[in-house]
Structure formats: structure tokens, C-alpha cells
Short mmCIF file of C-alpha atoms in Angstrom, two decimals:
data_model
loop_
_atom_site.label_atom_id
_atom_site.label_comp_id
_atom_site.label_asym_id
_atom_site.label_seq_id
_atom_site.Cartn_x
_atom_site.Cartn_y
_atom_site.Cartn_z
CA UNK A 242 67.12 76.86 123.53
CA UNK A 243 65.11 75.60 126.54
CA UNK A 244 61.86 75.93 127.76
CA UNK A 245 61.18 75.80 131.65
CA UNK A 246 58.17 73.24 132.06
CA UNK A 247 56.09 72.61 135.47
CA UNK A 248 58.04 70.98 137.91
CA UNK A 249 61.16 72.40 137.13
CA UNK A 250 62.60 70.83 134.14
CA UNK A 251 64.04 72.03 130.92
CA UNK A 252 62.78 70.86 127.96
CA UNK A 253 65.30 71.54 124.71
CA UNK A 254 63.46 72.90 121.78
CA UNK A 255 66.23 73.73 119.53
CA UNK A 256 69.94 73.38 119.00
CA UNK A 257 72.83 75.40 116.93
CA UNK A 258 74.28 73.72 114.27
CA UNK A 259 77.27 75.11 112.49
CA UNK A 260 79.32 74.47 109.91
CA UNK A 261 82.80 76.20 108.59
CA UNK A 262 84.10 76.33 105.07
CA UNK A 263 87.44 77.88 104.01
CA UNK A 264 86.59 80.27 101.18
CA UNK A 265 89.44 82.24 98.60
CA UNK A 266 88.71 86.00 99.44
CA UNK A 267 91.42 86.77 97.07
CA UNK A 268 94.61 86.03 95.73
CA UNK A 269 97.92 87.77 95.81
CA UNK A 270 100.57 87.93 93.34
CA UNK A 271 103.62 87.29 95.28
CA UNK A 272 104.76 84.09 93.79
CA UNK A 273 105.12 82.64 97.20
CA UNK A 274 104.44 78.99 96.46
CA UNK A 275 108.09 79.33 94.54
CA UNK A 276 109.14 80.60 97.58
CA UNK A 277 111.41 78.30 100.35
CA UNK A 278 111.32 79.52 103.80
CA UNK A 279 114.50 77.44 104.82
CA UNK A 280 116.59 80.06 106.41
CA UNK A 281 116.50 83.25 108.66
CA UNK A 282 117.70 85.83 106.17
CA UNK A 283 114.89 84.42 103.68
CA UNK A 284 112.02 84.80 106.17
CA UNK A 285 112.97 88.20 106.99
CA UNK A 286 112.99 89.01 103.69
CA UNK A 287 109.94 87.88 102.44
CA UNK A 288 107.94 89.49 105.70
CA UNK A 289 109.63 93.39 105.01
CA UNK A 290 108.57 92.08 100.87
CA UNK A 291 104.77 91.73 101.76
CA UNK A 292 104.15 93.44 105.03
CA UNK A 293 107.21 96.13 105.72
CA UNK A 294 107.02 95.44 109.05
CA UNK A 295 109.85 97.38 109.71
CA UNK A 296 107.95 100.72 109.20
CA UNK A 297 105.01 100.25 111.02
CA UNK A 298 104.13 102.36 113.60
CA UNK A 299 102.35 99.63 115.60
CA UNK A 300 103.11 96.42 116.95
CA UNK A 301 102.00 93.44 114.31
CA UNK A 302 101.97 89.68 115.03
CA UNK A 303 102.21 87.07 112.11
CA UNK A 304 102.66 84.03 111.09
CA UNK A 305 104.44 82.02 107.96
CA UNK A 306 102.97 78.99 106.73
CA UNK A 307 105.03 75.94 105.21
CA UNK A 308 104.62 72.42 103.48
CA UNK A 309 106.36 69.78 103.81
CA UNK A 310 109.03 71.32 101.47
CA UNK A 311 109.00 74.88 103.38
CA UNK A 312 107.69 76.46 100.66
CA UNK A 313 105.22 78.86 101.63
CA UNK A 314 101.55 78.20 101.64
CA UNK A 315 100.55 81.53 103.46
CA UNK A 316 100.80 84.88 105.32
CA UNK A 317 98.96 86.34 107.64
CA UNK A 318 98.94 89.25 110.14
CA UNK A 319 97.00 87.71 112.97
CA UNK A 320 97.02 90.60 115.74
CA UNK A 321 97.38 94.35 115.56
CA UNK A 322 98.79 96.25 118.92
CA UNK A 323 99.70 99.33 120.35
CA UNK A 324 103.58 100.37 120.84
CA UNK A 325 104.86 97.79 123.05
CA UNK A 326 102.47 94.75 122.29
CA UNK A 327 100.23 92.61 119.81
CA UNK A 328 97.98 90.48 122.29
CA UNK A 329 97.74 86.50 119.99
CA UNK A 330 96.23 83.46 121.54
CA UNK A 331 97.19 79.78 120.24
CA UNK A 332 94.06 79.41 119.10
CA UNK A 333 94.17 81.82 116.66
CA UNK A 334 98.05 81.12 115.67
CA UNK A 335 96.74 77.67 114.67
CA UNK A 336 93.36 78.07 113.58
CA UNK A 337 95.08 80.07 110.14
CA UNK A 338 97.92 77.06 109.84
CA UNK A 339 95.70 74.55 109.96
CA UNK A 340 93.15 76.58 107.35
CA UNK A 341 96.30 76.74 105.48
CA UNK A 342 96.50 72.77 105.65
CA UNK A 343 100.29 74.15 107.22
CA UNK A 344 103.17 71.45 108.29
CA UNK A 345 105.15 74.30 109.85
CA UNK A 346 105.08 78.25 111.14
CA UNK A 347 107.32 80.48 111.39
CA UNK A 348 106.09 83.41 114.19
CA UNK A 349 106.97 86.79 113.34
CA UNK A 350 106.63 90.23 114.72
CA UNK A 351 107.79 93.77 114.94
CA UNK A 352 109.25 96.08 117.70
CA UNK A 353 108.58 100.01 116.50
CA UNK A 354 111.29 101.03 118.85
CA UNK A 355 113.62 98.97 116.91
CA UNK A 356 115.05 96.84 119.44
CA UNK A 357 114.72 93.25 118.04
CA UNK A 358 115.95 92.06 121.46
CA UNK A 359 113.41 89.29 122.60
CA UNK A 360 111.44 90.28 125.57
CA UNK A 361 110.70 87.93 128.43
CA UNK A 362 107.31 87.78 127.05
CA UNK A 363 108.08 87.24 123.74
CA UNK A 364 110.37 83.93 124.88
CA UNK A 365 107.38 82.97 127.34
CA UNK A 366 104.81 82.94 124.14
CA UNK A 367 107.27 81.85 121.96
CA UNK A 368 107.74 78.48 124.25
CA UNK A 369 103.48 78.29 124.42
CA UNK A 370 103.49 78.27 120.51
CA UNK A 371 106.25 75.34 120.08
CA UNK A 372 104.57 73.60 122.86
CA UNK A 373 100.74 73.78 121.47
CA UNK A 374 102.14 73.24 118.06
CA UNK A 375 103.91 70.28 118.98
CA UNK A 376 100.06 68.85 120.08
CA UNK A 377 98.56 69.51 116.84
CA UNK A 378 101.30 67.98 114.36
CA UNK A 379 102.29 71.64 113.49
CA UNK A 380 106.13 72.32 113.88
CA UNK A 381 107.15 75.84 115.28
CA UNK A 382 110.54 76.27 113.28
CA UNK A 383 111.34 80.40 113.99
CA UNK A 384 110.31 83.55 115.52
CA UNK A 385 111.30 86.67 113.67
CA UNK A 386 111.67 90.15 115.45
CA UNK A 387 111.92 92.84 113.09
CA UNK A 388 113.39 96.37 113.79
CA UNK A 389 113.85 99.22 111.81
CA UNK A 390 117.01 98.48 110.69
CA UNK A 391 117.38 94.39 110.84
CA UNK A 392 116.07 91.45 112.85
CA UNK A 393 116.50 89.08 115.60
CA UNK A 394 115.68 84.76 115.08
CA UNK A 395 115.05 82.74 117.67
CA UNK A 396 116.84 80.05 115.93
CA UNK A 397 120.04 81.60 115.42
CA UNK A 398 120.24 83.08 118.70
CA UNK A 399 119.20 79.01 120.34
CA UNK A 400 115.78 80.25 122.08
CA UNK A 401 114.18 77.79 119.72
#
């Protein structure tokens, strides 16, 4: 906060100071820490086993996090959208892997019409993720599309 003083000037009275701490909120019994995230088929399997993407109605945006030994060290749904989109910035892809201490992510979202083709945008985030992940020491290893009836990886299909 400043005050304006005669002449002109600004004299600070007071500053913020903040400070962040990761807290448990809950846990979950999935068992994912047993869990290896090491191929497509497993991913897709283990998003429809804790978020059934494939039903929902609405576009959802998510992320996998891994160790070292791509085991899993966390989920999260980081954006909810409308038909056709799910709006996620870097900063909040990587502010959850790095809460989640996270040596890899796996992206992952649905398409309610089903097609699991990649969209131009998708590819064009996509690339932004591997690139800003690449700065912070955090690998991008997959994006998962899910459709109603089966999925689409970047990896297999060599957009990744």
C-alpha cells in the first residue's frame, strides 16, 4: 500500500506477504501408488476407473501424475468445459504436478461427441505442454482422448 506524500512521492506503508502450503483434503482409495502408468491401454483405463470420462456430458481436462517409476502419484481434473472445449493454461497443468512433487504427466481429456480424433487445437496445446514441461524438469509422456466407446494417444499415433 502507498501513501501519496507532498511533492509527489509515494511512500510504501505496507507489503503482502504470502505463503503456500500443500495440505491432504482427503484421501482416496484407489490403490494408485501400486499402479504403473507405462502404457496407453493402462492410462485409459485407470482415467474411465476414477473419472468415467467417457460418459460425461461435458468436456473435462486432466492430468496423470508419475514418479520416477511411473507409478502414479495423482489425478486431477483441472478444467471443466462446455461441449466442444475445456479452456487449461500451463500454469495450472504444472502448478498440480509440481504439488504432486510429479517427474512426468500424462494429459488427458474427453470429446462428448465421441470422436477421439485430435483437433488442431488439441495438437497446438498438446505441443505448449511438452514444451513448458520440458522448462520445468517435468516430462510430458501422453495425451489421452477419450470417446464414448475407446480412445485416441498421442503416442501411439507419433504426435508426441
Amino acid at each position: 500500500k502507498y501513501i501519496l506524500m507532498s511533492g509527489g512521492s509515494l511512500k510504501m506503508t505496507s507489503i503482502n506477504v504470502i505463503s503456500m502450503k500443500q495440505v491432504r483434503e482427503r484421501e482416496v482409495p484407489y490403490k494408485l501408488d501400486q499402479e504403473a502408468a507405462n502404457s496407453p491401454d493402462k492410462c485409459y483405463a485407470l482415467i474411465e476407473r476414477v473419472f468415467s470420462l467417457s460418459e460425461e456430458p461435458v468436456e473435462k481436462f486432466g492430468i496423470i501424475c508419475l514418479n520416477t517409476k511411473l507409478k502414479v502419484t495423482g489425478m486431477h481434473i483441472l478444467a471443466v468445459g462446455g461441449l466442444n472445449e475445456a479452456l487449461v493454461g500451463v500454469r495450472e497443468v504444472f502448478q498440480a504436478a509440481l504439488m504432486n512433487n510429479a517427474y512426468a504427466i500424462i494429459l488427458f481429456h474427453n470429446h462428448p461427441s465421441g470422436d477421439t480424433r485430435p483437433s488442431p487445437s488439441d495438437a497446438a496445446m498438446t505441443d505448449k505442454m511438452v514444451e513448458a514441461g520440458k522448462l520445468l524438469g517435468v516430462r510430458v509422456l501422453e495425451h489421452i482422448i477419450v470417446g464414448y466407446d475407446g480412445f485416441t494417444s498421442f503416442a501411439n499415433e507419433g504426435l508426441i
